[in-house]
């Protein structure tokens, strides 16, 4: 469980585009991820989504919360893909 949470935190930071910036800057970066970084992450959705959805069923609240945050951030990058998966 600790490794799962660390992995999810790492993915969340990558998706956020967090590079030690202030939280306001992080929000503006993730809101405008239509460039290369967003495309790079979107290219790995086939790998990421099954893992995230598997961990979404975790009994650990921290893990489920981390998954929700990552899915929310991914939905800003590829809404059509993420929302379809979540509706299944």
CSV table of N, CA, C and O in Angstrom, one decimal:
chain,number,residue,atom,x,y,z
A,1,UNK,N,0.8,-1.2,0.0
A,1,UNK,CA,0.0,0.0,0.0
A,1,UNK,C,0.8,1.3,0.0
A,1,UNK,O,0.5,2.2,-0.7
A,2,UNK,N,2.0,1.3,0.7
A,2,UNK,CA,2.8,2.5,0.7
A,2,UNK,C,3.4,2.7,-0.6
A,2,UNK,O,3.5,3.9,-1.1
A,3,UNK,N,3.9,1.7,-1.3
A,3,UNK,CA,4.4,1.8,-2.6
A,3,UNK,C,3.4,2.3,-3.6
A,3,UNK,O,3.7,3.1,-4.5
A,4,UNK,N,2.2,1.7,-3.5
A,4,UNK,CA,1.1,2.2,-4.4
A,4,UNK,C,0.9,3.7,-4.2
A,4,UNK,O,0.8,4.4,-5.2
A,5,UNK,N,0.8,4.1,-3.0
A,5,UNK,CA,0.6,5.5,-2.7
A,5,UNK,C,1.7,6.4,-3.3
A,5,UNK,O,1.5,7.4,-3.9
A,6,UNK,N,2.9,5.9,-3.1
A,6,UNK,CA,4.1,6.7,-3.6
A,6,UNK,C,4.0,6.8,-5.1
A,6,UNK,O,4.3,7.8,-5.7
A,7,UNK,N,3.7,5.6,-5.8
A,7,UNK,CA,3.6,5.6,-7.2
A,7,UNK,C,2.5,6.6,-7.7
A,7,UNK,O,2.7,7.4,-8.6
A,8,UNK,N,1.4,6.6,-7.0
A,8,UNK,CA,0.3,7.4,-7.4
A,8,UNK,C,0.6,8.9,-7.2
A,8,UNK,O,0.3,9.8,-8.0
A,9,UNK,N,1.3,9.2,-6.1
A,9,UNK,CA,1.8,10.6,-5.9
A,9,UNK,C,2.7,11.0,-7.0
A,9,UNK,O,2.7,12.2,-7.4
A,10,UNK,N,3.6,10.1,-7.4
A,10,UNK,CA,4.6,10.5,-8.4
A,10,UNK,C,3.8,10.7,-9.8
A,10,UNK,O,4.1,11.7,-10.5
A,11,UNK,N,2.9,9.9,-10.1
A,11,UNK,CA,2.1,10.1,-11.3
A,11,UNK,C,1.3,11.4,-11.2
A,11,UNK,O,1.3,12.2,-12.2
A,12,UNK,N,0.7,11.7,-10.0
A,12,UNK,CA,0.0,12.9,-9.9
A,12,UNK,C,0.9,14.1,-10.1
A,12,UNK,O,0.5,15.1,-10.7
A,13,UNK,N,2.1,14.1,-9.6
A,13,UNK,CA,3.1,15.2,-9.8
A,13,UNK,C,3.5,15.4,-11.2
A,13,UNK,O,3.6,16.5,-11.7
A,14,UNK,N,3.6,14.3,-11.9
A,14,UNK,CA,4.0,14.3,-13.3
A,14,UNK,C,2.8,14.9,-14.1
A,14,UNK,O,3.0,15.8,-14.9
A,15,UNK,N,1.6,14.4,-13.8
A,15,UNK,CA,0.5,14.9,-14.5
A,15,UNK,C,0.2,16.4,-14.2
A,15,UNK,O,-0.2,17.2,-15.1
A,16,UNK,N,0.5,16.8,-13.0
A,16,UNK,CA,0.3,18.2,-12.6
A,16,UNK,C,1.3,19.1,-13.3
A,16,UNK,O,1.1,20.3,-13.3
A,17,UNK,N,2.4,18.6,-13.7
A,17,UNK,CA,3.5,19.4,-14.2
A,17,UNK,C,4.2,20.2,-13.1
A,17,UNK,O,4.7,21.3,-13.3
A,18,UNK,N,4.1,19.6,-11.9
A,18,UNK,CA,4.7,20.3,-10.7
A,18,UNK,C,6.2,20.2,-10.8
A,18,UNK,O,6.8,19.2,-10.9
A,19,UNK,N,6.8,21.4,-10.7
A,19,UNK,CA,8.2,21.5,-10.7
A,19,UNK,C,8.7,22.5,-9.6
A,19,UNK,O,9.5,23.3,-9.8
A,20,UNK,N,8.0,22.3,-8.4
A,20,UNK,CA,8.4,23.2,-7.3
A,20,UNK,C,7.8,24.6,-7.4
A,20,UNK,O,8.2,25.4,-6.6
A,21,UNK,N,6.8,24.7,-8.2
A,21,UNK,CA,6.1,26.0,-8.3
A,21,UNK,C,5.1,26.2,-7.3
A,21,UNK,O,4.6,25.3,-6.6
A,22,UNK,N,4.6,27.4,-7.1
A,22,UNK,CA,3.5,27.7,-6.2
A,22,UNK,C,2.2,27.0,-6.6
A,22,UNK,O,2.1,26.7,-7.8
A,23,UNK,N,1.3,26.8,-5.7
A,23,UNK,CA,0.1,26.0,-6.1
A,23,UNK,C,-0.7,26.7,-7.2
A,23,UNK,O,-1.3,26.1,-8.0
A,24,UNK,N,-0.7,28.1,-7.2
A,24,UNK,CA,-1.5,28.8,-8.2
A,24,UNK,C,-0.9,28.6,-9.5
A,24,UNK,O,-1.6,28.4,-10.5
A,25,UNK,N,0.5,28.5,-9.6
A,25,UNK,CA,1.1,28.3,-10.9
A,25,UNK,C,0.9,26.9,-11.3
A,25,UNK,O,0.6,26.6,-12.5
A,26,UNK,N,0.9,25.9,-10.4
A,26,UNK,CA,0.6,24.5,-10.7
A,26,UNK,C,-0.8,24.4,-11.4
A,26,UNK,O,-1.0,23.7,-12.3
A,27,UNK,N,-1.8,25.1,-10.8
A,27,UNK,CA,-3.1,25.0,-11.3
A,27,UNK,C,-3.2,25.6,-12.7
A,27,UNK,O,-3.8,25.1,-13.6
A,28,UNK,N,-2.5,26.7,-12.9
A,28,UNK,CA,-2.5,27.3,-14.3
A,28,UNK,C,-1.8,26.4,-15.3
A,28,UNK,O,-2.2,26.3,-16.4
A,29,UNK,N,-0.7,25.7,-14.8
A,29,UNK,CA,0.0,24.8,-15.7
A,29,UNK,C,-0.9,23.7,-16.1
A,29,UNK,O,-1.0,23.3,-17.3
A,30,UNK,N,-1.6,23.0,-15.1
A,30,UNK,CA,-2.4,21.9,-15.5
A,30,UNK,C,-3.6,22.3,-16.3
A,30,UNK,O,-4.1,21.5,-17.0
A,31,UNK,N,-4.1,23.5,-16.1
A,31,UNK,CA,-5.2,23.9,-16.8
A,31,UNK,C,-4.9,24.2,-18.3
A,31,UNK,O,-5.7,24.1,-19.2
A,32,UNK,N,-3.6,24.4,-18.6
A,32,UNK,CA,-3.2,24.8,-20.0
A,32,UNK,C,-2.4,23.7,-20.6
A,32,UNK,O,-1.6,23.9,-21.4
A,33,UNK,N,-2.5,22.4,-20.1
A,33,UNK,CA,-1.7,21.3,-20.6
A,33,UNK,C,-2.2,20.8,-22.0
A,33,UNK,O,-2.6,19.7,-22.1
A,34,UNK,N,-2.2,21.7,-22.9
A,34,UNK,CA,-2.6,21.2,-24.3
A,34,UNK,C,-1.4,21.0,-25.2
A,34,UNK,O,-1.5,20.6,-26.3
A,35,UNK,N,-0.2,21.4,-24.7
A,35,UNK,CA,1.0,21.3,-25.4
A,35,UNK,C,1.6,19.9,-25.3
A,35,UNK,O,1.0,18.9,-25.1
A,36,UNK,N,2.9,19.9,-25.4
A,36,UNK,CA,3.7,18.7,-25.5
A,36,UNK,C,3.5,17.8,-24.3
A,36,UNK,O,3.3,16.6,-24.4
A,37,UNK,N,3.6,18.4,-23.1
A,37,UNK,CA,3.5,17.6,-21.9
A,37,UNK,C,2.2,16.8,-21.8
A,37,UNK,O,2.1,15.7,-21.6
A,38,UNK,N,1.1,17.5,-22.1
A,38,UNK,CA,-0.2,16.9,-22.1
A,38,UNK,C,-0.3,15.8,-23.2
A,38,UNK,O,-0.9,14.7,-22.9
A,39,UNK,N,0.3,16.0,-24.3
A,39,UNK,CA,0.3,15.0,-25.4
A,39,UNK,C,1.1,13.8,-25.0
A,39,UNK,O,0.7,12.7,-25.2
A,40,UNK,N,2.2,14.1,-24.3
A,40,UNK,CA,3.1,13.0,-23.9
A,40,UNK,C,2.3,12.1,-22.9
A,40,UNK,O,2.4,10.8,-22.9
A,41,UNK,N,1.7,12.7,-21.9
A,41,UNK,CA,0.9,11.9,-20.9
A,41,UNK,C,-0.2,11.2,-21.6
A,41,UNK,O,-0.5,10.0,-21.3
A,42,UNK,N,-0.9,11.9,-22.5
A,42,UNK,CA,-2.1,11.2,-23.1
A,42,UNK,C,-1.6,10.0,-23.9
A,42,UNK,O,-2.4,9.0,-24.0
A,43,UNK,N,-0.4,10.0,-24.4
A,43,UNK,CA,0.1,8.8,-25.1
A,43,UNK,C,0.2,7.6,-24.2
A,43,UNK,O,0.3,6.5,-24.7
A,44,UNK,N,0.3,7.8,-22.9
A,44,UNK,CA,0.4,6.7,-22.0
A,44,UNK,C,-0.9,6.3,-21.3
A,44,UNK,O,-0.8,5.5,-20.3
A,45,UNK,N,-2.0,6.8,-21.7
A,45,UNK,CA,-3.2,6.5,-21.1
A,45,UNK,C,-3.6,5.0,-21.1
A,45,UNK,O,-4.2,4.5,-20.2
A,46,UNK,N,-3.2,4.3,-22.2
A,46,UNK,CA,-3.5,2.9,-22.3
A,46,UNK,C,-2.8,2.1,-21.2
A,46,UNK,O,-3.3,1.1,-20.7
A,47,UNK,N,-1.7,2.6,-20.7
A,47,UNK,CA,-0.9,2.0,-19.6
A,47,UNK,C,-1.5,2.4,-18.3
A,47,UNK,O,-1.6,1.6,-17.3
A,48,UNK,N,-1.7,3.7,-18.1
A,48,UNK,CA,-2.1,4.3,-16.9
A,48,UNK,C,-3.5,4.0,-16.4
A,48,UNK,O,-3.7,3.7,-15.2
A,49,UNK,N,-4.4,4.0,-17.3
A,49,UNK,CA,-5.8,3.9,-16.9
A,49,UNK,C,-6.1,2.5,-16.2
A,49,UNK,O,-6.8,2.5,-15.2
A,50,UNK,N,-5.7,1.4,-16.8
A,50,UNK,CA,-6.0,0.1,-16.1
A,50,UNK,C,-5.4,0.1,-14.6
A,50,UNK,O,-6.1,-0.4,-13.7
A,51,UNK,N,-4.2,0.7,-14.5
A,51,UNK,CA,-3.6,0.7,-13.2
A,51,UNK,C,-4.4,1.6,-12.2
A,51,UNK,O,-4.7,1.2,-11.1
A,52,UNK,N,-4.8,2.8,-12.7
A,52,UNK,CA,-5.5,3.7,-11.9
A,52,UNK,C,-6.9,3.1,-11.5
A,52,UNK,O,-7.3,3.2,-10.3
A,53,UNK,N,-7.6,2.5,-12.5
A,53,UNK,CA,-8.9,2.0,-12.2
A,53,UNK,C,-8.8,0.8,-11.2
A,53,UNK,O,-9.7,0.6,-10.4
A,54,UNK,N,-7.7,0.0,-11.3
A,54,UNK,CA,-7.5,-1.1,-10.4
A,54,UNK,C,-7.4,-0.5,-8.9
A,54,UNK,O,-8.0,-1.1,-8.0
A,55,UNK,N,-6.6,0.5,-8.8
A,55,UNK,CA,-6.3,1.1,-7.5
A,55,UNK,C,-7.5,1.9,-7.0
A,55,UNK,O,-7.6,2.2,-5.8
A,56,UNK,N,-8.4,2.3,-7.8
A,56,UNK,CA,-9.6,3.0,-7.4
A,56,UNK,C,-10.5,2.1,-6.5
A,56,UNK,O,-11.3,2.6,-5.7
A,57,UNK,N,-10.3,0.8,-6.6
A,57,UNK,CA,-11.1,-0.1,-5.8
A,57,UNK,C,-10.4,-0.4,-4.5
A,57,UNK,O,-10.9,-1.3,-3.7
A,58,UNK,N,-9.3,0.2,-4.2
A,58,UNK,CA,-8.6,0.0,-3.0
A,58,UNK,C,-9.4,0.2,-1.7
A,58,UNK,O,-10.2,1.1,-1.7
A,59,UNK,N,-9.1,-0.5,-0.7
A,59,UNK,CA,-9.8,-0.2,0.6
A,59,UNK,C,-9.1,1.0,1.3
A,59,UNK,O,-9.8,1.5,2.2
A,60,UNK,N,-8.0,1.4,0.9
A,60,UNK,CA,-7.3,2.5,1.6
A,60,UNK,C,-7.8,3.8,1.0
A,60,UNK,O,-7.7,4.1,-0.2
A,61,UNK,N,-8.3,4.7,1.9
A,61,UNK,CA,-8.8,6.0,1.5
A,61,UNK,C,-7.7,6.8,0.9
A,61,UNK,O,-8.1,7.5,-0.1
A,62,UNK,N,-6.5,6.8,1.3
A,62,UNK,CA,-5.5,7.7,0.7
A,62,UNK,C,-5.2,7.2,-0.7
A,62,UNK,O,-5.0,8.1,-1.6
A,63,UNK,N,-5.2,6.0,-1.0
A,63,UNK,CA,-5.0,5.5,-2.3
A,63,UNK,C,-6.1,5.9,-3.2
A,63,UNK,O,-5.9,6.4,-4.3
A,64,UNK,N,-7.4,5.7,-2.8
A,64,UNK,CA,-8.5,6.1,-3.6
A,64,UNK,C,-8.5,7.6,-3.9
A,64,UNK,O,-8.8,8.1,-5.0
A,65,UNK,N,-8.1,8.4,-2.8
A,65,UNK,CA,-8.1,9.9,-3.0
A,65,UNK,C,-7.0,10.2,-4.1
A,65,UNK,O,-7.2,11.1,-4.9
A,66,UNK,N,-5.9,9.6,-4.0
A,66,UNK,CA,-4.8,9.9,-4.9
A,66,UNK,C,-5.2,9.5,-6.4
A,66,UNK,O,-5.0,10.2,-7.3
A,67,UNK,N,-5.9,8.4,-6.5
A,67,UNK,CA,-6.4,8.0,-7.8
A,67,UNK,C,-7.4,9.0,-8.3
A,67,UNK,O,-7.3,9.4,-9.5
A,68,UNK,N,-8.3,9.5,-7.5
A,68,UNK,CA,-9.3,10.5,-7.9
A,68,UNK,C,-8.6,11.7,-8.4
A,68,UNK,O,-9.0,12.3,-9.4
A,69,UNK,N,-7.6,12.2,-7.7
A,69,UNK,CA,-6.8,13.4,-8.1
A,69,UNK,C,-6.2,13.2,-9.4
A,69,UNK,O,-6.2,14.1,-10.3
A,70,UNK,N,-5.5,12.0,-9.6
A,70,UNK,CA,-4.9,11.8,-10.9
A,70,UNK,C,-5.9,11.7,-12.0
A,70,UNK,O,-5.7,12.3,-13.1
A,71,UNK,N,-7.0,11.0,-11.8
A,71,UNK,CA,-8.0,10.9,-12.8
A,71,UNK,C,-8.6,12.3,-13.2
A,71,UNK,O,-8.9,12.6,-14.3
A,72,UNK,N,-8.8,13.1,-12.1
A,72,UNK,CA,-9.3,14.5,-12.4
A,72,UNK,C,-8.3,15.3,-13.2
A,72,UNK,O,-8.7,16.0,-14.1
A,73,UNK,N,-7.0,15.2,-12.9
A,73,UNK,CA,-6.0,15.9,-13.7
A,73,UNK,C,-5.9,15.4,-15.1
A,73,UNK,O,-5.8,16.1,-16.1
A,74,UNK,N,-6.0,14.1,-15.3
A,74,UNK,CA,-6.0,13.5,-16.6
A,74,UNK,C,-7.2,13.9,-17.4
A,74,UNK,O,-7.2,14.0,-18.6
A,75,UNK,N,-8.4,14.0,-16.7
A,75,UNK,CA,-9.6,14.5,-17.4
A,75,UNK,C,-9.4,15.8,-18.0
A,75,UNK,O,-10.1,16.2,-19.0
A,76,UNK,N,-8.6,16.7,-17.5
A,76,UNK,CA,-8.3,18.0,-18.0
A,76,UNK,C,-7.5,17.9,-19.3
A,76,UNK,O,-7.5,18.7,-20.2
A,77,UNK,N,-6.7,16.8,-19.4
A,77,UNK,CA,-5.8,16.6,-20.6
A,77,UNK,C,-6.6,15.9,-21.7
A,77,UNK,O,-6.5,16.3,-22.9
A,78,UNK,N,-7.3,14.8,-21.3
A,78,UNK,CA,-8.0,14.0,-22.3
A,78,UNK,C,-9.4,13.7,-21.8
A,78,UNK,O,-9.7,12.5,-21.5
A,79,UNK,N,-10.2,14.7,-21.8
A,79,UNK,CA,-11.6,14.5,-21.2
A,79,UNK,C,-12.4,13.4,-21.9
A,79,UNK,O,-13.0,12.6,-21.2
A,80,UNK,N,-12.3,13.4,-23.2
A,80,UNK,CA,-13.1,12.4,-23.9
A,80,UNK,C,-12.7,10.9,-23.5
A,80,UNK,O,-13.6,10.1,-23.4
A,81,UNK,N,-11.5,10.7,-23.3
A,81,UNK,CA,-11.0,9.4,-23.0
A,81,UNK,C,-11.3,9.0,-21.5
A,81,UNK,O,-11.7,7.9,-21.2
A,82,UNK,N,-11.0,9.9,-20.6
A,82,UNK,CA,-11.1,9.6,-19.2
A,82,UNK,C,-12.6,9.5,-18.9
A,82,UNK,O,-13.0,8.6,-18.1
A,83,UNK,N,-13.4,10.4,-19.3
A,83,UNK,CA,-14.9,10.4,-19.0
A,83,UNK,C,-15.5,9.1,-19.5
A,83,UNK,O,-16.4,8.6,-18.8
A,84,UNK,N,-15.2,8.7,-20.7
A,84,UNK,CA,-15.7,7.4,-21.2
A,84,UNK,C,-15.4,6.3,-20.3
A,84,UNK,O,-16.2,5.4,-20.0
A,85,UNK,N,-14.1,6.2,-19.9
A,85,UNK,CA,-13.7,5.1,-19.0
A,85,UNK,C,-14.4,5.2,-17.7
A,85,UNK,O,-14.8,4.1,-17.1
A,86,UNK,N,-14.6,6.3,-17.1
A,86,UNK,CA,-15.3,6.4,-15.8
A,86,UNK,C,-16.8,6.1,-15.9
A,86,UNK,O,-17.3,5.7,-14.9
A,87,UNK,N,-17.3,6.3,-17.1
A,87,UNK,CA,-18.8,6.0,-17.2
A,87,UNK,C,-19.0,4.5,-17.4
A,87,UNK,O,-20.2,4.1,-17.2
A,88,UNK,N,-18.0,3.7,-17.6
A,88,UNK,CA,-18.2,2.3,-17.8
A,88,UNK,C,-18.6,1.6,-16.5
A,88,UNK,O,-18.2,1.9,-15.5
